[in-house]
CSV table of C-alpha atoms in Angstrom, one decimal:
chain,number,residue,atom,x,y,z
A,6,MET,CA,-20.6,28.3,26.1
A,7,LYS,CA,-17.2,27.1,24.3
A,8,ILE,CA,-17.6,24.0,22.6
A,9,THR,CA,-14.1,22.5,20.7
A,10,VAL,CA,-15.1,21.0,17.5
A,11,LYS,CA,-12.9,18.5,15.8
A,12,LEU,CA,-13.6,17.8,12.4
A,13,PHE,CA,-12.9,14.5,10.5
A,14,ALA,CA,-11.9,13.2,7.1
A,15,THR,CA,-13.7,15.0,4.4
A,16,LEU,CA,-15.7,17.5,6.7
A,17,ARG,CA,-12.3,19.5,7.1
A,18,THR,CA,-12.6,20.1,3.5
A,19,GLY,CA,-12.9,24.3,3.5
A,20,ARG,CA,-13.6,24.1,7.4
A,21,PHE,CA,-10.6,23.1,10.2
A,22,LYS,CA,-9.3,20.2,11.9
A,23,ALA,CA,-9.9,21.5,15.3
A,24,GLU,CA,-11.3,24.9,16.8
A,25,SER,CA,-12.7,26.0,20.1
A,26,ARG,CA,-16.0,28.2,19.1
A,27,GLU,CA,-18.6,30.0,20.7
A,28,TYR,CA,-22.2,28.7,20.9
A,29,ALA,CA,-25.2,29.6,22.7
A,30,PRO,CA,-26.6,27.6,25.6
A,31,GLY,CA,-28.8,25.0,24.4
A,32,THR,CA,-27.2,24.4,21.2
A,33,THR,CA,-27.9,20.8,19.8
A,34,VAL,CA,-25.1,18.8,17.5
A,35,ALA,CA,-27.5,19.1,14.8
A,36,GLY,CA,-27.5,23.4,15.3
A,37,VAL,CA,-23.6,22.9,15.2
A,38,ALA,CA,-23.8,20.9,12.0
A,39,ARG,CA,-25.6,23.6,10.6
A,40,GLU,CA,-23.8,26.5,11.6
A,41,LEU,CA,-20.8,24.4,9.9
A,42,ASN,CA,-22.9,24.0,6.5
A,43,ILE,CA,-22.6,20.2,7.1
A,44,PRO,CA,-25.2,18.7,5.3
A,45,ARG,CA,-27.4,16.1,7.1
A,46,GLU,CA,-26.4,12.7,5.3
A,47,GLU,CA,-22.4,13.9,5.6
A,48,LEU,CA,-22.7,13.0,9.5
A,49,ALA,CA,-22.6,9.7,10.6
A,50,LEU,CA,-20.5,9.2,14.2
A,51,ILE,CA,-21.0,11.9,17.0
A,52,LEU,CA,-19.0,12.1,19.7
A,53,ILE,CA,-19.3,14.4,23.0
A,54,ASN,CA,-16.4,14.2,25.0
A,55,GLY,CA,-15.2,10.7,23.3
A,56,ARG,CA,-19.1,9.2,23.8
A,57,SER,CA,-21.5,8.3,21.1
A,58,ALA,CA,-24.2,11.0,21.0
A,59,GLU,CA,-27.0,11.8,18.7
A,60,PRO,CA,-28.2,14.9,16.3
A,61,ASP,CA,-30.3,16.3,19.0
A,62,SER,CA,-27.9,15.9,21.8
A,63,GLU,CA,-27.4,19.3,23.7
A,64,LEU,CA,-24.1,20.5,24.1
A,65,SER,CA,-22.7,22.1,27.8
A,66,ASP,CA,-20.0,24.6,28.4
A,67,GLY,CA,-16.4,23.1,28.0
A,68,ASP,CA,-17.7,19.8,26.1
A,69,THR,CA,-15.8,18.6,23.1
A,70,LEU,CA,-17.8,17.2,20.1
A,71,SER,CA,-15.9,15.1,17.4
A,72,LEU,CA,-18.0,14.7,13.9
A,73,PHE,CA,-17.1,11.7,11.7
A,74,PRO,CA,-18.9,12.0,7.9
A,75,PRO,CA,-20.0,8.6,6.9
A,76,VAL,CA,-17.2,5.9,5.6
A,77,GLY,CA,-18.5,3.2,3.9
A,78,GLY,CA,-17.1,1.7,0.7
A,79,GLY,CA,-15.4,-1.5,0.5
B,27,MET,CA,3.9,-47.2,5.4
B,28,ASP,CA,0.8,-44.8,6.7
B,29,LEU,CA,1.0,-41.2,6.0
B,30,ALA,CA,2.4,-40.3,9.4
B,31,GLY,CA,5.1,-42.2,8.9
B,32,TYR,CA,5.8,-40.9,5.0
B,33,LEU,CA,5.6,-36.8,6.4
B,34,GLN,CA,8.6,-37.6,9.0
B,35,ARG,CA,10.5,-39.3,6.5
B,36,HIS,CA,10.2,-36.7,4.1
B,37,ALA,CA,10.1,-33.6,6.2
B,38,GLU,CA,13.1,-31.7,6.1
B,39,GLY,CA,14.4,-30.2,9.5
B,40,GLY,CA,10.8,-30.2,10.7
B,41,PHE,CA,9.3,-28.8,7.4
B,42,LEU,CA,7.2,-30.3,4.8
B,43,PRO,CA,8.5,-29.3,1.8
B,44,TRP,CA,4.9,-28.8,-1.0
B,45,GLU,CA,6.4,-31.0,-3.2
B,46,VAL,CA,6.5,-33.7,-0.5
B,47,GLN,CA,2.8,-32.5,0.8
B,48,SER,CA,1.2,-32.8,-2.8
B,49,GLY,CA,2.8,-35.9,-3.4
B,50,ALA,CA,1.3,-37.3,0.3
B,51,ALA,CA,-2.1,-36.3,-0.9
B,52,ALA,CA,-1.1,-37.7,-4.7
B,53,ARG,CA,0.0,-41.3,-2.9
B,54,PHE,CA,-2.9,-41.6,-0.1
B,55,GLY,CA,-6.0,-40.2,-2.0
B,56,LEU,CA,-6.3,-37.1,0.5
B,57,SER,CA,-6.4,-33.3,-0.2
B,58,ALA,CA,-3.5,-31.2,0.9
B,59,ALA,CA,-5.9,-30.2,3.3
B,60,GLN,CA,-6.0,-33.4,5.0
B,61,VAL,CA,-2.4,-33.9,4.4
B,62,GLU,CA,-1.9,-30.5,6.3
B,63,GLU,CA,-3.8,-31.2,9.3
B,64,VAL,CA,-2.1,-34.4,9.9
B,65,ALA,CA,1.3,-32.8,9.5
B,66,LEU,CA,0.4,-30.1,11.5
B,67,ALA,CA,-0.9,-32.3,14.5
B,68,LEU,CA,2.6,-34.3,13.9
B,69,GLY,CA,4.5,-31.0,14.6
B,70,LEU,CA,5.6,-30.8,11.0
B,71,LEU,CA,4.7,-27.3,9.3
B,72,PRO,CA,4.7,-26.9,5.8
B,73,ALA,CA,7.5,-24.8,4.3
B,74,ARG,CA,5.5,-22.4,2.7
B,75,TYR,CA,4.5,-20.9,6.8
B,76,ARG,CA,7.9,-21.0,7.1
B,77,ARG,CA,8.0,-17.1,7.7
B,78,ASN,CA,4.8,-17.4,9.9
B,79,GLN,CA,6.6,-19.7,12.5
B,80,LYS,CA,8.1,-17.1,15.0
B,81,THR,CA,4.5,-15.3,14.7
B,82,ILE,CA,2.2,-18.2,14.3
B,83,SER,CA,3.3,-21.6,16.0
B,84,THR,CA,2.5,-24.5,14.6
B,85,ALA,CA,-0.4,-25.5,17.0
B,86,ALA,CA,-1.5,-22.1,16.1
B,87,GLN,CA,-1.2,-23.2,12.4
B,88,LEU,CA,-3.4,-26.1,12.9
B,89,ALA,CA,-6.1,-23.7,14.8
B,90,LEU,CA,-6.5,-21.4,11.6
B,91,LEU,CA,-6.6,-24.9,8.9
B,92,ARG,CA,-9.4,-25.9,11.3
B,93,SER,CA,-10.9,-22.5,11.2
B,94,ARG,CA,-13.8,-21.0,8.6
B,95,VAL,CA,-13.8,-17.3,8.1
B,96,THR,CA,-16.7,-15.8,5.9
B,97,VAL,CA,-15.9,-12.5,4.2
B,98,ILE,CA,-19.3,-10.8,3.0
B,99,GLY,CA,-17.9,-8.4,-0.2
B,100,CYS,CA,-15.1,-9.4,-2.4
B,101,GLY,CA,-14.3,-6.3,-3.7
B,102,GLY,CA,-11.9,-4.0,-2.6
B,103,LEU,CA,-11.5,-5.0,1.2
B,104,GLY,CA,-12.6,-8.3,0.5
B,105,GLY,CA,-10.0,-9.4,-2.4
B,106,PHE,CA,-7.1,-8.1,0.3
B,107,VAL,CA,-8.7,-10.0,3.3
B,108,ILE,CA,-9.5,-13.3,1.4
B,109,GLU,CA,-5.4,-13.0,0.1
B,110,GLU,CA,-4.3,-12.3,3.5
B,111,LEU,CA,-6.2,-14.9,5.4
B,112,ALA,CA,-5.5,-17.6,2.3
B,113,ARG,CA,-1.9,-17.4,2.5
B,114,LEU,CA,-1.7,-17.2,6.4
B,115,GLY,CA,-3.8,-20.9,6.0
B,116,VAL,CA,-7.6,-20.3,7.2
B,117,GLY,CA,-8.4,-24.0,6.4
B,118,GLU,CA,-11.8,-22.5,4.7
B,119,ILE,CA,-12.6,-18.9,3.6
B,120,ARG,CA,-16.0,-18.3,2.5
B,121,ALA,CA,-16.5,-15.3,-0.5
B,122,VAL,CA,-19.6,-14.0,-0.4
B,123,ASP,CA,-20.3,-11.8,-3.5
B,124,TYR,CA,-23.4,-11.6,-6.1
B,125,ASP,CA,-21.4,-9.1,-8.8
B,126,VAL,CA,-19.2,-9.4,-11.4
B,127,PHE,CA,-15.7,-7.6,-11.9
B,128,GLU,CA,-16.0,-4.1,-13.7
B,129,GLU,CA,-13.3,-2.2,-15.4
B,130,HIS,CA,-13.6,0.6,-12.7
B,131,ASN,CA,-12.6,-2.0,-10.1
B,132,LEU,CA,-9.5,-2.3,-11.7
B,133,ASN,CA,-7.7,0.4,-10.0
B,134,ARG,CA,-8.2,-1.4,-6.3
B,135,GLN,CA,-9.4,-4.7,-6.2
B,136,LEU,CA,-6.7,-7.3,-6.1
B,137,LEU,CA,-9.1,-10.0,-7.9
B,138,ALA,CA,-9.8,-7.7,-10.6
B,139,THR,CA,-7.4,-7.9,-13.9
B,140,ILE,CA,-8.1,-7.7,-17.7
B,141,ASP,CA,-9.0,-11.1,-18.0
B,142,SER,CA,-11.2,-11.1,-15.1
B,143,LEU,CA,-13.6,-8.4,-16.4
B,144,GLY,CA,-17.4,-10.1,-16.3
B,145,ARG,CA,-16.4,-13.0,-14.1
B,146,SER,CA,-17.6,-13.4,-10.8
B,147,LYS,CA,-16.1,-12.0,-7.7
B,148,ALA,CA,-16.6,-14.9,-5.7
B,149,GLN,CA,-15.1,-17.5,-8.5
B,150,GLU,CA,-12.1,-15.2,-8.9
B,151,ALA,CA,-11.6,-15.3,-4.9
B,152,VAL,CA,-11.6,-19.2,-5.9
B,153,ALA,CA,-9.2,-19.4,-8.5
B,154,ARG,CA,-6.5,-16.5,-7.0
B,155,ALA,CA,-6.6,-19.0,-3.8
B,156,ARG,CA,-5.7,-22.0,-6.0
B,157,LEU,CA,-2.5,-20.4,-7.1
B,158,THR,CA,-1.2,-19.2,-3.6
B,159,ASN,CA,-2.6,-21.9,-1.3
B,160,PRO,CA,-3.9,-24.9,-2.7
B,161,ALA,CA,-4.4,-26.3,1.0
B,162,VAL,CA,-7.0,-23.5,1.6
B,163,SER,CA,-10.3,-24.0,0.7
B,164,VAL,CA,-12.5,-20.7,-0.9
B,165,VAL,CA,-16.3,-21.5,-1.2
B,166,PRO,CA,-17.9,-18.9,-3.7
B,167,VAL,CA,-21.1,-18.0,-2.6
B,168,MET,CA,-22.7,-15.7,-5.4
B,169,ALA,CA,-25.8,-14.2,-3.4
B,170,LYS,CA,-26.2,-10.8,-2.0
B,171,PHE,CA,-26.0,-10.9,1.6
B,172,THR,CA,-29.8,-10.5,3.2
B,173,ALA,CA,-31.1,-10.9,6.8
B,174,ALA,CA,-33.1,-14.0,4.9
B,175,ASN,CA,-30.2,-16.0,3.5
B,176,SER,CA,-28.0,-14.9,6.6
B,177,GLN,CA,-27.9,-17.8,8.4
B,178,ASP,CA,-27.0,-20.4,5.6
B,179,ILE,CA,-24.2,-17.7,4.4
B,180,LEU,CA,-22.7,-17.2,8.1
B,181,GLU,CA,-23.2,-21.2,9.2
B,182,GLY,CA,-20.0,-22.7,11.5
B,183,ALA,CA,-17.8,-19.3,10.7
B,184,SER,CA,-15.2,-18.7,13.3
B,185,VAL,CA,-15.5,-15.1,12.7
B,186,ALA,CA,-17.1,-13.0,9.5
B,187,VAL,CA,-15.8,-10.0,8.1
B,188,ASP,CA,-17.6,-6.9,7.1
B,189,ALA,CA,-16.3,-6.1,3.1
B,190,LEU,CA,-19.5,-4.6,2.1
B,191,ASP,CA,-20.6,-1.7,0.6
B,192,ASN,CA,-23.8,-0.7,1.8
B,193,ILE,CA,-24.2,0.8,5.0
B,194,PRO,CA,-27.7,-0.8,5.9
B,195,VAL,CA,-26.5,-3.9,4.8
B,196,ARG,CA,-23.5,-3.7,7.2
B,197,LEU,CA,-26.2,-3.0,9.9
B,198,GLU,CA,-28.3,-6.2,8.9
B,199,LEU,CA,-24.8,-8.1,9.2
B,200,GLU,CA,-23.9,-6.8,12.2
B,201,GLN,CA,-27.6,-8.0,13.8
B,202,ALA,CA,-27.1,-11.4,11.8
B,203,CYS,CA,-23.6,-12.0,13.4
B,204,SER,CA,-25.1,-11.1,17.1
B,205,ALA,CA,-27.9,-13.8,16.8
B,206,LEU,CA,-25.6,-16.4,15.8
B,207,GLY,CA,-22.9,-15.4,18.2
B,208,ILE,CA,-20.3,-14.8,15.7
B,209,PRO,CA,-17.5,-12.2,16.0
B,210,LEU,CA,-17.2,-9.5,13.2
B,211,VAL,CA,-14.9,-7.4,11.8
B,212,HIS,CA,-15.7,-4.5,10.2
B,213,GLY,CA,-14.0,-1.9,7.8
B,214,ALA,CA,-15.0,0.2,5.5
B,215,ILE,CA,-13.1,2.9,3.3
B,216,CYS,CA,-13.7,6.4,1.4
B,217,GLY,CA,-10.6,8.1,-0.5
B,218,TRP,CA,-8.0,8.6,1.9
B,219,PHE,CA,-10.0,7.7,5.0
B,220,GLY,CA,-10.7,4.3,6.4
B,221,GLN,CA,-11.7,2.5,9.5
B,222,ILE,CA,-12.2,-0.5,11.4
B,223,ALA,CA,-13.5,-2.4,14.4
B,224,THR,CA,-14.5,-5.4,16.1
B,225,VAL,CA,-17.7,-6.3,17.3
B,226,PHE,CA,-18.3,-9.0,19.1
B,227,PRO,CA,-22.5,-10.3,20.0
B,228,GLY,CA,-24.2,-7.6,21.1
B,229,ASP,CA,-21.8,-5.1,21.2
B,230,ASN,CA,-23.6,-3.0,18.3
B,231,THR,CA,-20.5,-0.9,17.3
B,232,LEU,CA,-22.2,-0.8,13.7
B,233,GLN,CA,-25.0,0.6,15.1
B,234,LYS,CA,-23.4,3.7,17.3
B,235,ILE,CA,-21.0,4.4,14.2
B,236,TYR,CA,-23.9,4.8,11.4
B,237,GLY,CA,-27.0,5.1,13.6
B,238,ALA,CA,-27.2,8.8,13.0
B,239,CYS,CA,-26.5,8.4,9.1
B,240,PRO,CA,-29.7,8.5,7.2
B,241,SER,CA,-27.6,7.3,3.6
B,242,GLU,CA,-26.7,4.1,2.3
B,243,LYS,CA,-23.4,5.0,1.0
B,244,GLY,CA,-20.7,7.3,2.7
B,245,MET,CA,-18.5,9.7,1.0
B,246,GLU,CA,-17.0,7.1,-1.1
B,247,THR,CA,-19.8,8.0,-3.8
B,248,GLU,CA,-17.8,11.3,-4.3
B,249,LEU,CA,-14.3,10.5,-3.6
B,250,GLY,CA,-14.0,6.8,-5.0
B,251,ASN,CA,-11.3,5.0,-3.3
B,252,PRO,CA,-7.5,4.7,-4.7
B,253,SER,CA,-5.5,1.4,-4.6
B,254,PHE,CA,-3.9,1.9,-1.0
B,255,THR,CA,-6.7,2.7,1.0
B,256,PRO,CA,-8.6,-0.7,0.7
B,257,ALA,CA,-4.9,-2.6,1.0
B,258,VAL,CA,-4.5,-0.6,4.1
B,259,VAL,CA,-8.1,-1.2,6.0
B,260,ALA,CA,-8.2,-5.0,4.7
B,261,SER,CA,-5.0,-5.9,6.5
B,262,LEU,CA,-6.1,-4.3,9.6
B,263,GLN,CA,-9.0,-6.6,9.2
B,264,ALA,CA,-7.0,-9.5,8.3
B,265,ALA,CA,-4.8,-9.3,11.3
B,266,GLU,CA,-8.1,-8.7,13.7
B,267,ALA,CA,-9.6,-11.7,12.2
B,268,CYS,CA,-6.3,-14.2,13.1
B,269,LYS,CA,-6.4,-12.8,16.5
B,270,VAL,CA,-9.9,-13.4,16.8
B,271,ILE,CA,-9.4,-17.1,15.7
B,272,LEU,CA,-6.5,-17.6,17.8
B,273,GLY,CA,-7.7,-15.8,20.7
B,274,GLN,CA,-4.2,-13.5,20.9
B,275,GLY,CA,-3.4,-10.3,21.4
B,276,ASN,CA,-5.9,-7.0,21.9
B,277,LEU,CA,-8.7,-6.6,19.6
B,278,LEU,CA,-10.3,-3.6,18.3
B,279,ARG,CA,-13.4,-3.9,20.6
B,280,HIS,CA,-15.5,-1.2,22.0
B,281,ARG,CA,-13.3,1.1,19.9
B,282,MET,CA,-12.5,2.2,16.2
B,283,LEU,CA,-9.3,2.9,14.7
B,284,PHE,CA,-10.3,6.2,12.1
B,285,ILE,CA,-7.3,6.2,9.6
B,286,ASN,CA,-6.5,9.2,7.5
B,287,LEU,CA,-3.9,8.4,5.0
B,288,LEU,CA,-4.0,12.1,3.7
B,289,ALA,CA,-3.2,13.7,7.0
B,290,MET,CA,-1.2,10.5,7.9
B,291,GLU,CA,-3.1,10.4,11.5
B,292,MET,CA,-4.9,7.2,13.2
B,293,GLU,CA,-7.6,8.5,15.9
B,294,GLU,CA,-8.5,5.4,18.1
B,295,VAL,CA,-12.6,6.4,19.3
B,296,SER,CA,-14.0,4.6,22.1
B,297,LEU,CA,-17.4,2.7,21.5
């Protein structure tokens, strides 16, 4: 299935800004993060088609997945 | 002559020069804030706010004077937020921070100076506002924000500002504000990046933003923060706090603005 993956801030470093990528059916957000070598602690806000999602949320063909790192400084 | 007569007589074209305001305070045994409240109620604008006037009406200026904003954290974000709210004319600002200034704060924290190293961040906020707007009362709260003291710290706030640097404490602040019915303006920074959102009781926006995050700190532990990122995000927070108080404009509610100053992109996310 085709997933558009959008990465924000530091997650783009050494990766990409946005790409259409091929994944096996049933792939979860955590599966995509693993494939992209994004450590668990570098993932905060997750959006699937602009809606808030969880690491274990399953993706469907044509979804857009947006991943944001934790921004916590003051 | 009573105070109202004195102010009307000495006002210049509807504006009240600081000299007259401070002179009236001394003459009538009042604080600058008390004189300011009477002046604004008479439709006289302190001349310090002259350049606010087309954006913020005299009636709105009085609403700001009568409001209280509680700023949690007086570091990078908090220092600029307090500066802007004080110059804006918010009547009472509670500056909450248990910490003292250290040398590595000097690159970005407005209240950090060579002379203020080792001094209380909250106390420095008081000293700074005395220089920029003596009609504003900055109340220092030298305590760590916790669920246990949240009610005391947030009591009476028209709006709270999240200028913390710790994710679990931010989530506690959201919960406390929700329980007390206080709107919260969230801001966070890391390197070239920042985010802001305005949260009303029950929105649980921070839970959505950070819920999946297992750590206390974000990427700022690796990236640090340069001078401009806190100034950008804090200014957006101050604008949101102003709008919450005045009930004007469109708030960043159920939305988060994600700012990338390196790519110079701003992404709006619905939450």
